[in-house]
PDB file of C-alpha atoms in Angstrom:
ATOM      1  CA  UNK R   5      -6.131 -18.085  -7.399  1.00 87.00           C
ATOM      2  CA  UNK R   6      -5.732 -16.501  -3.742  1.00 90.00           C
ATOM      3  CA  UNK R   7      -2.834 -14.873  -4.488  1.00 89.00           C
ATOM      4  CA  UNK R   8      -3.932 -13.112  -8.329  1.00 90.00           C
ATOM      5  CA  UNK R   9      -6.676 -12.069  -6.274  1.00 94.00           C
ATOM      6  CA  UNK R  10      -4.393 -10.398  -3.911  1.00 93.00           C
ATOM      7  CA  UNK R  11      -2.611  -8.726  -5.953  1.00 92.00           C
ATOM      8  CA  UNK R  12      -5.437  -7.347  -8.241  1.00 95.00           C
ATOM      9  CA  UNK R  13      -6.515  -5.948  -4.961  1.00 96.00           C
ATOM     10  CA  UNK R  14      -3.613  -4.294  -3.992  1.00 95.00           C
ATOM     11  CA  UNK R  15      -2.701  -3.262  -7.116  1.00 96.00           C
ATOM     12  CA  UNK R  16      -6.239  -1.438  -7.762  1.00 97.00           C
ATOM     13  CA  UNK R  17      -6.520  -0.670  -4.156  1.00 97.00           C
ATOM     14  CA  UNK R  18      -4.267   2.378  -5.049  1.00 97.00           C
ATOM     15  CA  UNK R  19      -7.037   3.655  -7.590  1.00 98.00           C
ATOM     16  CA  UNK R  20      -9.936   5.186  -5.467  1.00 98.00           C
ATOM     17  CA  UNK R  21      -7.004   7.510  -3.831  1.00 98.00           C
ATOM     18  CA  UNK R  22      -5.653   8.244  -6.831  1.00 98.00           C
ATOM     19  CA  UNK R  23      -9.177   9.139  -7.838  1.00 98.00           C
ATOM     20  CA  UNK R  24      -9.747  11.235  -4.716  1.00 97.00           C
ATOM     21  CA  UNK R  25      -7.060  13.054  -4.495  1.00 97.00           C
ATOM     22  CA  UNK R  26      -7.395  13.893  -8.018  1.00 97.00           C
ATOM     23  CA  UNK R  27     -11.447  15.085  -7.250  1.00 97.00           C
ATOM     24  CA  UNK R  28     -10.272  17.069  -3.944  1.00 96.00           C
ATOM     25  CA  UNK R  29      -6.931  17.963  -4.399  1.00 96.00           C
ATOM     26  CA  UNK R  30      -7.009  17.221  -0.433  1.00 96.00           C
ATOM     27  CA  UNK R  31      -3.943  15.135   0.803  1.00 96.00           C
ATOM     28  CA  UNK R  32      -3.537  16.981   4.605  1.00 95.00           C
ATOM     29  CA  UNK R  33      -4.012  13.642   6.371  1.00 95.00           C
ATOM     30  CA  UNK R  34      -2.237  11.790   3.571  1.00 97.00           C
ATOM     31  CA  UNK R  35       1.715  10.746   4.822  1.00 97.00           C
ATOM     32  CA  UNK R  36       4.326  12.127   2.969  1.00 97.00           C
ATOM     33  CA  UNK R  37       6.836   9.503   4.716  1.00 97.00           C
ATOM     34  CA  UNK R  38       4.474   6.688   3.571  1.00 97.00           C
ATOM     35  CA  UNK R  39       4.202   7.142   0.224  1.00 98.00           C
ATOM     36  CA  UNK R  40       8.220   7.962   0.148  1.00 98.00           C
ATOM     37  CA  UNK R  41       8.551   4.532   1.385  1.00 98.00           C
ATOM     38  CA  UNK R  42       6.078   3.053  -0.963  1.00 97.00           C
ATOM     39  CA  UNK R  43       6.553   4.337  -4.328  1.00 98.00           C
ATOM     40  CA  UNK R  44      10.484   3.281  -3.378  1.00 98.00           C
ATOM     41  CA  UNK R  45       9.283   0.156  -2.157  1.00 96.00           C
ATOM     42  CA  UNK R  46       7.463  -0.655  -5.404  1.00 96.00           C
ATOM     43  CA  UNK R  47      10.284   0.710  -7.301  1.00 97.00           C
ATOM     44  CA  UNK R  48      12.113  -2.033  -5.890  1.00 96.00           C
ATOM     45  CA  UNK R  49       9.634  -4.903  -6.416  1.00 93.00           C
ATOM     46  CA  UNK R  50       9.214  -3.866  -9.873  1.00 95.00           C
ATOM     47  CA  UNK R  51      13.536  -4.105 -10.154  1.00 96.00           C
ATOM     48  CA  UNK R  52      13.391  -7.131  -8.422  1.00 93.00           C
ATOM     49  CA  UNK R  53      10.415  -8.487 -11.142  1.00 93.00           C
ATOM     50  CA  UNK R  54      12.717  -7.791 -14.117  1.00 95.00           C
ATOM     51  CA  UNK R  55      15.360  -9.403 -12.358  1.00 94.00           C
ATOM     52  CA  UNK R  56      13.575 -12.767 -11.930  1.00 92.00           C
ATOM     53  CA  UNK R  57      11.550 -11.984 -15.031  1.00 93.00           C
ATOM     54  CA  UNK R  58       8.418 -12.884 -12.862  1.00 91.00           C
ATOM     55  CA  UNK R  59       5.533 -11.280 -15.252  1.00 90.00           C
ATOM     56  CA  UNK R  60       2.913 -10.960 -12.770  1.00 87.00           C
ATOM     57  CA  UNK R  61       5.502  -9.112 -10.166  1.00 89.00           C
ATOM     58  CA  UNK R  62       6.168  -6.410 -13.128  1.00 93.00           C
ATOM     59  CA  UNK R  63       2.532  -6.173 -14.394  1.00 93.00           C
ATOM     60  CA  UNK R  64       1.350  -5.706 -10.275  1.00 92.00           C
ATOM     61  CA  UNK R  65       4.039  -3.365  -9.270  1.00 94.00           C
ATOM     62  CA  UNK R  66       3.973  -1.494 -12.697  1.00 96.00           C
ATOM     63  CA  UNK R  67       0.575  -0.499 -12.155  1.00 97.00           C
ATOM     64  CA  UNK R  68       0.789  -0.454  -8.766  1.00 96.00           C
ATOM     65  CA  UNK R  69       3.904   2.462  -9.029  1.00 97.00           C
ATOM     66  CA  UNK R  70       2.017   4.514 -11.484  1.00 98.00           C
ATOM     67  CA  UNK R  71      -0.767   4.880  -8.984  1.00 98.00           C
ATOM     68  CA  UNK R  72       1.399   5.662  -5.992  1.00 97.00           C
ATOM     69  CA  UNK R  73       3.659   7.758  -7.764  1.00 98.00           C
ATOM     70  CA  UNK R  74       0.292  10.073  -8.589  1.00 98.00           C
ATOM     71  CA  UNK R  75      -0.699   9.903  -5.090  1.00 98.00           C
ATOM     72  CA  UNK R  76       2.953  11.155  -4.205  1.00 98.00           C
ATOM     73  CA  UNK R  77       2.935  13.552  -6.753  1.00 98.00           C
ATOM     74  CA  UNK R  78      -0.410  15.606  -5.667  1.00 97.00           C
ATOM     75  CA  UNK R  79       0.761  14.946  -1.873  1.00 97.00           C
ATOM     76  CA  UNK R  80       3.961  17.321  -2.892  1.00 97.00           C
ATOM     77  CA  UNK R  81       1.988  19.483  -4.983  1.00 96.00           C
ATOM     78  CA  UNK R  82      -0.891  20.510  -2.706  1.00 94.00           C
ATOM     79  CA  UNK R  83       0.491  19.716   0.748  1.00 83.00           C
TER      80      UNK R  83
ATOM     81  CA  UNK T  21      18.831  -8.231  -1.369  1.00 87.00           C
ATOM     82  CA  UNK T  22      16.777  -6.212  -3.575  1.00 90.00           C
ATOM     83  CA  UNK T  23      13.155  -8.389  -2.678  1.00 89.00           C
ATOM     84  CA  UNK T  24      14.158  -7.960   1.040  1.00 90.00           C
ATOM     85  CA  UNK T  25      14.557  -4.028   0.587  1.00 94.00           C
ATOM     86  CA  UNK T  26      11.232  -3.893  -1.326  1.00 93.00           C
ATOM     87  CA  UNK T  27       9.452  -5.878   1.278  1.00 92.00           C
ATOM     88  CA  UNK T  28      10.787  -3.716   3.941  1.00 95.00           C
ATOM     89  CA  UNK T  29       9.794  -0.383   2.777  1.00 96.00           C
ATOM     90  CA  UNK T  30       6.357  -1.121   1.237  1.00 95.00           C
ATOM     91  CA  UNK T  31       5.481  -3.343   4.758  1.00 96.00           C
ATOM     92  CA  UNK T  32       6.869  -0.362   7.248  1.00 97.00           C
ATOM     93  CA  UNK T  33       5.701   2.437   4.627  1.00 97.00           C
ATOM     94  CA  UNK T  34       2.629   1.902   5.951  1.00 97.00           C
ATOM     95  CA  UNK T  35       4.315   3.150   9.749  1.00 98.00           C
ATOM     96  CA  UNK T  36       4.247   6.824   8.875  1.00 98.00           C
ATOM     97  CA  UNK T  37       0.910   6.756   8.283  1.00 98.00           C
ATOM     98  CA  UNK T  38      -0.502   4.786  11.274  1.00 98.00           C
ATOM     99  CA  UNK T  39       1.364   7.331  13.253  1.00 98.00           C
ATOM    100  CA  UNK T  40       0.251  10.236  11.761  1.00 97.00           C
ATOM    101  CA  UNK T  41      -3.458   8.673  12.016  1.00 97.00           C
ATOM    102  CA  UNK T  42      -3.089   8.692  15.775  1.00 97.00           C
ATOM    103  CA  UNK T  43      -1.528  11.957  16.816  1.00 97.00           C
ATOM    104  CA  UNK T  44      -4.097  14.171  14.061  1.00 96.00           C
ATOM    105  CA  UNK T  45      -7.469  11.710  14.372  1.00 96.00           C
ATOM    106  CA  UNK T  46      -7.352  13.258  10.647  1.00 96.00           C
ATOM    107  CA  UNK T  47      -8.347  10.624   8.329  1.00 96.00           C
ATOM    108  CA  UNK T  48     -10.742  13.333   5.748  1.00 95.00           C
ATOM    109  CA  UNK T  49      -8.204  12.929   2.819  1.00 95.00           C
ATOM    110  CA  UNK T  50      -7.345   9.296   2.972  1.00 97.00           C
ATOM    111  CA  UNK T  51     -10.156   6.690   0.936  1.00 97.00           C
ATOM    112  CA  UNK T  52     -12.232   4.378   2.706  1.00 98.00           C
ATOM    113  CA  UNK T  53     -12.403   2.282  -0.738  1.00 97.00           C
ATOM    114  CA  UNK T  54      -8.252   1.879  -0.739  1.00 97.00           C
ATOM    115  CA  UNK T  55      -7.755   0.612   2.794  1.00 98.00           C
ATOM    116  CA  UNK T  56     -10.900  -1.528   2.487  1.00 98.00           C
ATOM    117  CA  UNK T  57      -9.492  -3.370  -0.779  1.00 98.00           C
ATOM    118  CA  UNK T  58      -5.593  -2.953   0.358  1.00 97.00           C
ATOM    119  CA  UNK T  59      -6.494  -4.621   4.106  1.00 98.00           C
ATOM    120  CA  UNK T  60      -8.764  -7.310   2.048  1.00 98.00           C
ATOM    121  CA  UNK T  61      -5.529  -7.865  -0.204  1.00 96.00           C
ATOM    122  CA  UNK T  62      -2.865  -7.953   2.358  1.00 96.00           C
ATOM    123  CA  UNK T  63      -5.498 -10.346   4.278  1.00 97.00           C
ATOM    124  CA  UNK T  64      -5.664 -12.712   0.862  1.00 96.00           C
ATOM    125  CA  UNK T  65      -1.863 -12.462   0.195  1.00 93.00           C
ATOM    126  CA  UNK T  66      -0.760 -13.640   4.079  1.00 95.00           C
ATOM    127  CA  UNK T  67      -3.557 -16.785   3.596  1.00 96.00           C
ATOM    128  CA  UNK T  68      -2.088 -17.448  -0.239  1.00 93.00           C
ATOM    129  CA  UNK T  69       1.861 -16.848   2.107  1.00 93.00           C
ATOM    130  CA  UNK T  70       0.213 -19.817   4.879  1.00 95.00           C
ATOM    131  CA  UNK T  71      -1.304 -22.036   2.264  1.00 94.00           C
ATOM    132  CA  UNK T  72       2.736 -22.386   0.233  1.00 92.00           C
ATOM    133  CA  UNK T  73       4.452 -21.693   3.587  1.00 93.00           C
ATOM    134  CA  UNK T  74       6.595 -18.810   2.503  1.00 91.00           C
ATOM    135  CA  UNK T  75       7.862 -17.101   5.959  1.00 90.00           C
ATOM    136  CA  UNK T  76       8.935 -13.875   4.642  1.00 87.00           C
ATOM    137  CA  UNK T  77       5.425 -13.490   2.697  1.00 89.00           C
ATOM    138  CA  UNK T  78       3.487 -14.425   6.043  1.00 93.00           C
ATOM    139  CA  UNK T  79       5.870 -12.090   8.309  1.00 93.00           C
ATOM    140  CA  UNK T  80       5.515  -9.100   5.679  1.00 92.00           C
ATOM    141  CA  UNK T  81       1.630  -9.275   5.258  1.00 94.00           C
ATOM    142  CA  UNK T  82       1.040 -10.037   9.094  1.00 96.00           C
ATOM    143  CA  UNK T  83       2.702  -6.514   9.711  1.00 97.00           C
ATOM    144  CA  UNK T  84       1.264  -4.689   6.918  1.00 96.00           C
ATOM    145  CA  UNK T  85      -2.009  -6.279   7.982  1.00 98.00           C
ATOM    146  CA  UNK T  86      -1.621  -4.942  11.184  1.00 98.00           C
ATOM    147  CA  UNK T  87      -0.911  -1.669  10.097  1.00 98.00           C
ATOM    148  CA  UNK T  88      -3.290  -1.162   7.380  1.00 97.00           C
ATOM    149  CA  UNK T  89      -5.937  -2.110   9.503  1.00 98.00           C
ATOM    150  CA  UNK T  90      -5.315   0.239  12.063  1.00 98.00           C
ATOM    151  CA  UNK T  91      -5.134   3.104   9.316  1.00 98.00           C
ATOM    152  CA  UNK T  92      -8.961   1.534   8.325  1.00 98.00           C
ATOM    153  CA  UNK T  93     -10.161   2.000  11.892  1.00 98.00           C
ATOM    154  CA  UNK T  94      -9.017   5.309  12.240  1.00 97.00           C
ATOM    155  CA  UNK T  95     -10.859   5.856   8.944  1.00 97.00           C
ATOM    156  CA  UNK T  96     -14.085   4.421   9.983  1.00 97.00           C
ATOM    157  CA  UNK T  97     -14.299   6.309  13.433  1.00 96.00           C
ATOM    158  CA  UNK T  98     -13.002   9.677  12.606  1.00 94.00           C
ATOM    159  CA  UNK T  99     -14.386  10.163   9.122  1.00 83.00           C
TER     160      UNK T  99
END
């Protein structure tokens, strides 16, 4: 139970920056470096997932890479 | 190999970001609602690592813990 509730909350924890950097198109103090390492990270875990064919791991990191990749994305875009 | 990568880069990911944090105080474009759920999360996922003894889950989410916490500092006293 602790640990579906950790991941829902890491997973979504991504959304309310996706959602502001979406709204203010502001990413200055945002890291660049971070979200490099991240959106590889979770690249990874999501590889690793298939690999085991651990559901959970895939649905979690799935999400969670969309989400990052967005935050990325705008980071790039409006620097 | 691939798990150990993945854990690596999504628990230091976080390092880029802690030090950019400190040097700019600038926190305006980073969400008080992600670090709030992602510190809760990393919190729940290093008690769920304790409870089935899993070292590299405990190790990982003690430094991301770290980390992410200091980012939601920063974010509460330099809004």
């Amino acid at each position: 139970m602790i640990g579906m509730l950790a991941a829902c909350l890491t997973t979504f924890g991504f959304l309310p920056q996706v959602i502001k950097v979406i709204k203010t198109k502001d990413t200055g103090a945002i890291s660049l470096g971070m979200y490099s390492m991240t959106v590889l990270g979770i690249g990874l875990w999501l590889v690793h997932g298939i690999m085991i064919r651990d559901f959970p791991l895939i649905f979690a990191n799935a999400i969670s890479l969309l989400f990052s990749s967005i935050i990325l994305i705008y980071k790039i875009k409006y620097r």
